């Protein structure tokens, strides 16, 4: 099971049942999510543990949490993560609990990624609605140095690789 902490903008769109936030039993931990009002609209999800960003189409919004594990698998594959780790992570994401945002640091990173994604949007011309562009933008965002990671691997892609290398005991 994983927990998805959503911004108010996203909660208003998907209208889920809110539960008490708990720790996810996945290696990447809890996830934070917001909506980007691009055409077509996009959801940005960020791992609380590694700050790994994942962009995916929002529509249909009601199925976002169900579709997320497969999009995460594509992003992890793009980062060269082993298929065993990917399979284990997706398997643990069989259920989802929704919660309001609770970690201001991760919300700040979400907001920063939204600004940077606007830049990469122009570079990758997402106006055509190409999901491969979302994968490329997610990979570029993962290279961003993030202050919550400064004591360690500095960027989400490096934090991900350290987590996978360490075996991520949950």
Coordinates of C-alpha atoms in Angstrom, one line a residue:
X1 CA 0.0 0.0 0.0
X2 CA 1.1 3.5 -0.7
X3 CA -0.2 6.9 0.5
X4 CA -0.8 9.7 -1.9
X5 CA -0.7 13.2 -0.3
X6 CA -2.5 15.5 -2.7
X7 CA -2.7 19.3 -3.0
X8 CA -6.1 20.9 -2.6
X9 CA -6.2 21.5 -6.4
X10 CA -5.8 17.8 -7.0
X11 CA -8.1 16.7 -4.2
X12 CA -10.9 18.9 -5.7
X13 CA -10.4 17.1 -9.0
X14 CA -10.4 13.5 -7.9
X15 CA -12.6 13.8 -4.8
X16 CA -11.2 10.7 -3.0
X17 CA -12.0 9.6 0.5
X18 CA -9.3 11.1 2.8
X19 CA -7.6 8.9 5.3
X20 CA -5.2 9.4 8.2
X21 CA -1.7 9.6 6.7
X22 CA 0.5 6.6 7.4
X23 CA 3.9 5.5 6.1
X24 CA 3.8 3.6 2.8
X25 CA 5.2 0.1 2.7
X26 CA 6.9 0.8 -0.6
X27 CA 10.7 1.5 -0.9
X28 CA 10.0 5.0 -2.3
X29 CA 7.7 5.9 0.6
X30 CA 4.8 8.3 0.5
X31 CA 4.0 10.3 -2.7
X32 CA 2.9 13.9 -3.0
X33 CA 0.9 15.0 -6.0
X34 CA -0.5 18.1 -7.7
X35 CA -2.1 19.0 -11.0
X36 CA -0.5 21.1 -13.8
X37 CA -3.1 22.9 -15.9
X38 CA -1.4 22.2 -19.2
X39 CA -3.3 21.2 -22.3
X40 CA -3.8 18.3 -21.8
X41 CA -3.7 18.4 -18.0
X42 CA -0.9 16.6 -16.2
X43 CA -0.3 15.2 -12.7
X44 CA 3.1 15.7 -11.0
X45 CA 3.9 13.1 -8.3
X46 CA 7.0 13.3 -6.1
X47 CA 8.4 10.6 -3.8
X48 CA 8.8 11.8 -0.3
X49 CA 11.9 9.7 0.3
X50 CA 13.9 10.4 -2.9
X51 CA 12.0 13.4 -4.4
X52 CA 11.8 11.5 -7.6
X53 CA 9.4 13.3 -9.9
X54 CA 6.9 11.5 -12.1
X55 CA 4.7 13.3 -14.7
X56 CA 1.7 11.6 -16.2
X57 CA -1.6 12.5 -17.9
X58 CA -4.2 13.5 -15.4
X59 CA -7.2 12.3 -17.4
X60 CA -9.2 10.4 -16.3
X61 CA -8.5 12.0 -12.9
X62 CA -10.6 9.4 -11.0
X63 CA -8.1 6.6 -12.1
X64 CA -4.9 8.5 -11.4
X65 CA -3.9 6.4 -8.4
X66 CA -4.6 3.1 -10.3
X67 CA -2.6 4.2 -13.3
X68 CA 0.3 5.7 -11.3
X69 CA 2.2 2.4 -10.6
X70 CA 2.6 1.6 -14.4
X71 CA 3.9 5.2 -15.1
X72 CA 6.3 4.9 -12.2
X73 CA 7.6 1.6 -13.6
X74 CA 8.3 3.5 -16.9
X75 CA 10.2 6.3 -15.0
X76 CA 12.2 3.8 -13.0
X77 CA 13.1 1.9 -16.2
X78 CA 14.2 5.2 -17.7
X79 CA 16.6 5.6 -14.8
X80 CA 18.1 2.1 -15.3
X81 CA 16.5 0.6 -12.2
X82 CA 16.5 -3.2 -12.0
X83 CA 13.4 -5.0 -13.1
X84 CA 13.3 -6.8 -9.8
X85 CA 13.1 -3.5 -7.8
X86 CA 10.4 -2.2 -10.2
X87 CA 8.3 -5.3 -9.9
X88 CA 8.6 -5.3 -6.1
X89 CA 7.6 -1.6 -6.0
X90 CA 4.6 -1.9 -8.3
X91 CA 3.5 -5.0 -6.4
X92 CA 3.5 -3.1 -3.1
X93 CA 1.3 -0.4 -4.7
X94 CA -1.7 -2.6 -4.9
X95 CA -3.8 -0.2 -2.7
X96 CA -3.7 3.5 -2.1
X97 CA -4.7 5.8 0.7
X98 CA -5.3 9.5 0.0
X99 CA -4.3 12.2 2.4
X100 CA -3.7 16.0 2.5
X101 CA -0.2 17.3 2.1
X102 CA 1.8 17.2 5.4
X103 CA 5.4 17.8 4.5
X104 CA 6.0 21.4 3.6
X105 CA 9.5 20.7 2.3
X106 CA 8.1 18.2 -0.3
X107 CA 5.4 20.7 -1.2
X108 CA 8.1 23.3 -1.8
X109 CA 9.9 20.8 -4.1
X110 CA 6.6 20.1 -5.9
X111 CA 6.2 23.8 -6.5
X112 CA 9.8 24.2 -7.8
X113 CA 9.4 21.2 -10.1
X114 CA 6.2 22.8 -11.5
X115 CA 8.2 25.9 -12.4
X116 CA 11.0 23.9 -14.0
X117 CA 8.6 21.7 -15.8
X118 CA 7.2 24.7 -17.6
X119 CA 10.6 25.3 -19.0
X120 CA 11.1 21.7 -20.1
X121 CA 7.5 21.8 -21.5
X122 CA 8.7 24.3 -24.1
X123 CA 11.8 22.3 -24.9
X124 CA 9.9 19.0 -25.4
X125 CA 6.7 20.5 -27.0
X126 CA 4.2 18.6 -24.9
X127 CA 1.4 20.5 -26.6
X128 CA 1.0 17.4 -28.9
X129 CA 0.1 15.3 -25.8
X130 CA 3.1 12.9 -26.3
X131 CA 3.5 10.7 -23.2
X132 CA 7.2 10.1 -24.2
X133 CA 7.7 13.8 -23.6
X134 CA 6.4 13.5 -20.0
X135 CA 8.9 10.7 -19.4
X136 CA 11.8 12.9 -20.8
X137 CA 10.7 15.9 -18.7
X138 CA 10.4 13.6 -15.6
X139 CA 14.0 12.4 -16.2
X140 CA 15.3 16.0 -16.6
X141 CA 13.5 17.2 -13.4
X142 CA 15.2 14.3 -11.5
X143 CA 18.6 15.8 -12.3
X144 CA 17.7 18.9 -10.3
X145 CA 19.7 19.5 -7.1
X146 CA 17.3 19.6 -4.1
X147 CA 18.1 21.2 -0.8
X148 CA 16.5 18.5 1.3
X149 CA 19.0 16.1 -0.3
X150 CA 22.1 18.2 0.2
X151 CA 23.4 16.1 3.1
X152 CA 23.5 13.1 0.8
X153 CA 23.0 12.4 -2.9
X154 CA 21.9 16.0 -3.9
X155 CA 19.5 15.1 -6.8
X156 CA 16.5 12.8 -7.0
X157 CA 18.1 10.5 -9.6
X158 CA 21.2 10.0 -7.4
X159 CA 19.0 9.5 -4.3
X160 CA 17.0 6.8 -6.3
X161 CA 20.2 5.0 -7.3
X162 CA 21.5 5.0 -3.7
X163 CA 18.2 3.7 -2.4
X164 CA 18.1 0.9 -5.0
X165 CA 21.8 0.1 -4.3
X166 CA 21.3 -0.1 -0.6
X167 CA 18.5 -2.6 -1.1
X168 CA 15.8 -0.3 0.4
X169 CA 14.8 -2.3 3.4
X170 CA 11.3 -1.0 4.3

